[in-house]
mmCIF file of C-alpha atoms and ligand atoms in Angstrom:
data_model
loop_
_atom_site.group_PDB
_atom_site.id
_atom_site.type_symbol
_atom_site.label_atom_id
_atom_site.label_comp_id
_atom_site.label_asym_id
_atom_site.label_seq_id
_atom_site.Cartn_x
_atom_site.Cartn_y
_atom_site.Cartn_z
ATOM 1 C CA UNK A 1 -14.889 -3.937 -16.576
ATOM 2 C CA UNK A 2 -18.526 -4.495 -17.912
ATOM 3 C CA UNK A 3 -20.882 -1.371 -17.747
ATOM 4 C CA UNK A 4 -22.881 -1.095 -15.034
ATOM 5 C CA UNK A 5 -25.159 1.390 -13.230
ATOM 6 C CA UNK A 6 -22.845 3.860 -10.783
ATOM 7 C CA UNK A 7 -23.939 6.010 -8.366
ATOM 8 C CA UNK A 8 -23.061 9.786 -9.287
ATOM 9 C CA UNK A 9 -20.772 11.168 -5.928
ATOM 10 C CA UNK A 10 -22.468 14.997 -6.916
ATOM 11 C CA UNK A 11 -25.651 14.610 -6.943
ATOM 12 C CA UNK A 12 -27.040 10.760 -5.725
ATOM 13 C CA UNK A 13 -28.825 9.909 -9.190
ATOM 14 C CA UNK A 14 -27.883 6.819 -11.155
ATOM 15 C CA UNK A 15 -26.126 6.566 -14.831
ATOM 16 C CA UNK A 16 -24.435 4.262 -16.737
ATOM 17 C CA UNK A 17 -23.706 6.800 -19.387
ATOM 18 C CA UNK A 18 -20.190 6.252 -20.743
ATOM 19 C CA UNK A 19 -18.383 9.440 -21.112
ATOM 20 C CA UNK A 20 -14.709 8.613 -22.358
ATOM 21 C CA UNK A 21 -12.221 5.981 -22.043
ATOM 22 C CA UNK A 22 -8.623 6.606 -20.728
ATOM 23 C CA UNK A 23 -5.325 4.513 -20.684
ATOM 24 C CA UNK A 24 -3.700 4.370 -16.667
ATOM 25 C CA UNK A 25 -0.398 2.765 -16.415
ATOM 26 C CA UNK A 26 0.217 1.401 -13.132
ATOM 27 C CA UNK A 27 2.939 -0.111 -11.620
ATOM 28 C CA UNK A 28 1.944 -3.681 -11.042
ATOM 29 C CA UNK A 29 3.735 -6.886 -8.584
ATOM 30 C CA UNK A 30 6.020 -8.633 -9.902
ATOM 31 C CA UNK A 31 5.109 -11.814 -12.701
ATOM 32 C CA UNK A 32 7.369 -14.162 -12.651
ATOM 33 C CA UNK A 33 10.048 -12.384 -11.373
ATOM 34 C CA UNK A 34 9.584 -9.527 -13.784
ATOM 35 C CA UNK A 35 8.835 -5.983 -13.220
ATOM 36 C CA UNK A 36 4.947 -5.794 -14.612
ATOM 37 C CA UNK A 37 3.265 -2.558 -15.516
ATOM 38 C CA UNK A 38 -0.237 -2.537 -16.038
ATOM 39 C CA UNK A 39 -2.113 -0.494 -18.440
ATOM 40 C CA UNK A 40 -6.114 -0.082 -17.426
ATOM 41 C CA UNK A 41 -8.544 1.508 -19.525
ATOM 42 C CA UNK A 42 -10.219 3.669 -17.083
ATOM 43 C CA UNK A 43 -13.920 4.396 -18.103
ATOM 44 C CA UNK A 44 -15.375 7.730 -16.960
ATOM 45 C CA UNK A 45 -19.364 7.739 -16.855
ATOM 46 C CA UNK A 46 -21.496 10.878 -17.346
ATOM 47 C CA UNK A 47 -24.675 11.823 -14.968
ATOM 48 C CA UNK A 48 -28.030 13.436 -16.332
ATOM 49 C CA UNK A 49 -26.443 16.332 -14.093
ATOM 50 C CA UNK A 50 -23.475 17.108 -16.227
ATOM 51 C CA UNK A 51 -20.725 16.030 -14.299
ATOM 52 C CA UNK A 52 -18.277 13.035 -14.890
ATOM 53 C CA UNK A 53 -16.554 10.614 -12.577
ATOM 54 C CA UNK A 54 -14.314 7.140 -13.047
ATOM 55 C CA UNK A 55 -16.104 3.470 -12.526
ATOM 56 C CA UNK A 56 -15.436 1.441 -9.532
ATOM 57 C CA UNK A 57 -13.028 -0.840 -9.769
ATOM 58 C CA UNK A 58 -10.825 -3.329 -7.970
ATOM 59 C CA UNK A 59 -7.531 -2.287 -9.548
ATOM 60 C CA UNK A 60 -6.513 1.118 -8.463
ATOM 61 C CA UNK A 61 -7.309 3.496 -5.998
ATOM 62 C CA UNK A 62 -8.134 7.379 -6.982
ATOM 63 C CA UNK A 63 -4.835 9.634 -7.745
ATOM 64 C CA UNK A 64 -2.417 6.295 -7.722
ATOM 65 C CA UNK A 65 0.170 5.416 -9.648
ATOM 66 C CA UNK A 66 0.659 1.754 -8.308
ATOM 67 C CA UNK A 67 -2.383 -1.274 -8.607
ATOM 68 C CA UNK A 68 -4.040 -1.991 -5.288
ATOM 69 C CA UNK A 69 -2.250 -5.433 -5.550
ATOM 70 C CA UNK A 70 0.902 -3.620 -5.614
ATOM 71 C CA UNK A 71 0.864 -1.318 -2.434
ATOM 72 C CA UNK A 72 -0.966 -4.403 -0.739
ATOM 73 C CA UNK A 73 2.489 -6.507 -1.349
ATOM 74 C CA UNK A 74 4.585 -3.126 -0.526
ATOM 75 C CA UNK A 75 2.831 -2.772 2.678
ATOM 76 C CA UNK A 76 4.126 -6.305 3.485
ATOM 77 C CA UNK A 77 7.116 -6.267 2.039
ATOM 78 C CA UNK A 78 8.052 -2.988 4.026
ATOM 79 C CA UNK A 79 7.709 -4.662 7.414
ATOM 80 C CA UNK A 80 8.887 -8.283 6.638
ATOM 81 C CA UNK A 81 12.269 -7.624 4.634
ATOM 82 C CA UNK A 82 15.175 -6.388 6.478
ATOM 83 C CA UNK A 83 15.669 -3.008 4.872
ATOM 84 C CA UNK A 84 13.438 -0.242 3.452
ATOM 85 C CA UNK A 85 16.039 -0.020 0.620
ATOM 86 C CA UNK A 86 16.144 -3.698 0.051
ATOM 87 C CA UNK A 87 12.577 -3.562 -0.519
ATOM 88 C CA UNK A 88 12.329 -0.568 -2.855
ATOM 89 C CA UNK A 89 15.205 -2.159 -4.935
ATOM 90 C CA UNK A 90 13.677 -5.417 -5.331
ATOM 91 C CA UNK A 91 9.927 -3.453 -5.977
ATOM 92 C CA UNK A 92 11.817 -1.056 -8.629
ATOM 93 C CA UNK A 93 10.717 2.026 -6.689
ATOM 94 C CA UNK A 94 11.899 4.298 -4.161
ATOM 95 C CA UNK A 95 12.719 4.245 -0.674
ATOM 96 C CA UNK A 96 10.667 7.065 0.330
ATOM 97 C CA UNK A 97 7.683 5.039 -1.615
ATOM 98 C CA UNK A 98 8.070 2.264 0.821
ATOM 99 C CA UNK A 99 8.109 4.271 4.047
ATOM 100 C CA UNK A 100 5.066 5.696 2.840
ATOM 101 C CA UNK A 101 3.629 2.326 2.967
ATOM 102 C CA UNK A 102 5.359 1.072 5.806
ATOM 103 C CA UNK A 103 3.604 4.202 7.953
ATOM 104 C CA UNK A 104 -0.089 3.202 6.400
ATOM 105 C CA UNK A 105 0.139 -0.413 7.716
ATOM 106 C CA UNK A 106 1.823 -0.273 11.052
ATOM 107 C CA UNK A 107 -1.235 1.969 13.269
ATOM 108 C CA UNK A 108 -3.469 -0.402 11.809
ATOM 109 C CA UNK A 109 -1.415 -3.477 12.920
ATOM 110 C CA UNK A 110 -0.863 -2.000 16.454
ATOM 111 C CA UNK A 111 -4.284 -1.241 16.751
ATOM 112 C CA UNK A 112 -5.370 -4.924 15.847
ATOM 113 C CA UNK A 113 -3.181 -7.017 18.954
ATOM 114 C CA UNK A 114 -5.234 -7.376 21.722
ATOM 115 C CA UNK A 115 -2.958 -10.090 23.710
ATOM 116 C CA UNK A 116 0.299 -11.340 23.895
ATOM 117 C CA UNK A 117 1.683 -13.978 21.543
ATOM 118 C CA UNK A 118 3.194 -17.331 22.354
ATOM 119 C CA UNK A 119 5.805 -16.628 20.086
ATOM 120 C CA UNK A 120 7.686 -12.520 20.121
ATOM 121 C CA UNK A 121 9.872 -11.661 17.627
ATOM 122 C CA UNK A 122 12.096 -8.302 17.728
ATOM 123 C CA UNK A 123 14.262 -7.495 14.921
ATOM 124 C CA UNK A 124 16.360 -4.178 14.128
ATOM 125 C CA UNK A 125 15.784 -1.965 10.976
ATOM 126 C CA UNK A 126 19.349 -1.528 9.195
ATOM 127 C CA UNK A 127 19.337 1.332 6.905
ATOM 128 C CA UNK A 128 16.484 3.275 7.795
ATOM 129 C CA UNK A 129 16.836 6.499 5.944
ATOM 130 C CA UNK A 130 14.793 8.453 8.827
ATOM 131 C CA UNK A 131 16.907 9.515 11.271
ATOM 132 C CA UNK A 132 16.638 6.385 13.541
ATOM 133 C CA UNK A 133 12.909 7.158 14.517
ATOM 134 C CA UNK A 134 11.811 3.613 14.100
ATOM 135 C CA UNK A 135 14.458 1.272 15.713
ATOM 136 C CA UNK A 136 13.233 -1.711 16.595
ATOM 137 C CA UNK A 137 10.230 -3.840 15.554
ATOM 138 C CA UNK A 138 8.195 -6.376 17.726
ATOM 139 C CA UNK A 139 6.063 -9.143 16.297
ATOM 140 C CA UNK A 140 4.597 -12.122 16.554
ATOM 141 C CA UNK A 141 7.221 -14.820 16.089
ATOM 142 C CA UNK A 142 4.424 -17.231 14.255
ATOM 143 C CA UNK A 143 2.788 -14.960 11.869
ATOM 144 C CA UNK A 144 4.895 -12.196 11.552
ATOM 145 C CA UNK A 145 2.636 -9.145 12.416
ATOM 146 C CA UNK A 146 4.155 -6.042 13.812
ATOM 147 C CA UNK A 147 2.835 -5.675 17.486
ATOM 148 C CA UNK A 148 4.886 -2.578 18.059
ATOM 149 C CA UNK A 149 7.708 -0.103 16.719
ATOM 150 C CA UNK A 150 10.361 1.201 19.047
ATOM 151 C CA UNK A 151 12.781 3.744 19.407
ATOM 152 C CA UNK A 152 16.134 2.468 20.277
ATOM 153 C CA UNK A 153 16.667 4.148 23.160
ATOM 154 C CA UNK A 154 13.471 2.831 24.590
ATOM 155 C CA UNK A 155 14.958 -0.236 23.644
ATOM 156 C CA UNK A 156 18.272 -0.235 25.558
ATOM 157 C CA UNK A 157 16.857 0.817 28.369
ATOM 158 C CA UNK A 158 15.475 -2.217 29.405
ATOM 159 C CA UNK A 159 18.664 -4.350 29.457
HETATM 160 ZN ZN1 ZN B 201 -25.080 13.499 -11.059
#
């Protein structure tokens, strides 16, 4: 990342002071097939005011351990592939992880559908480690966005 002029989040002034470098590994997607991990050397800048705080930058957000590339791809990946565990398997992390992301995209994607597709897709989640809470998924048979989550039972009762 080139040095540039940040704003300081304490006090509003301007710096482009650099105060230290330091290494971030961060689980990366796949290249190739192969598990990737990157290591980013995080600058921290310095304001006239004393206090320090990390550059912008497109790779990670604050207090993660996984590249913005990679929890972009898990959000995906958690509502496209059949299983939660499938997915954390093939992304060398855990379940749990996966859920996590799973739960960030899916208000979002409900929020987003306005109408009714040509095409509806509903599909079952196999494995789901949370107490069948999530049973079903709806989405659009063309691009394959979630348009809604059931429970099962909400699901059975309409046949
Ligand atoms: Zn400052």
């Amino acid at each position: 990342m080139p040095i540039t002029l940040h704003d300081c989040p304490y006090c509003g002034g301007q710096t482009k002071k650099v105060h230290d470098y330091r290494i971030t590994k961060l689980k990366h997607v796949k290249i190739a097939e192969r598990m990737t991990i990157l290591f980013y050397r995080k600058r921290r800048y310095v304001c006239g005011c004393g206090k320090r705080f990390a550059e912008k930058n497109p790779i990670v957000d604050r207090f993660q351990r996984y590249s913005k590339d990679w929890n972009q791809m898990a959000q995906l990946r958690a509502v496209k592939e059949k299983t939660f565990k499938e997915t954390a398997e093939q992304y060398g992390t855990s379940v749990s992880t996966i859920i996590r992301r799973f739960d960030r995209i899916i208000p979002q994607a409900l929020h987003k559908k306005q109408s009714i597709p040509p095409v509806i897709a509903i599909d079952e989640f196999k494995g789901n480690a949370r107490d069948e809470k999530f049973q079903f998924i709806i989405a659009d048979g063309e691009t394959k966005d979630p348009i809604d989550i059931l429970p099962k039972m909400i699901f059975n009762s309409w046949r």
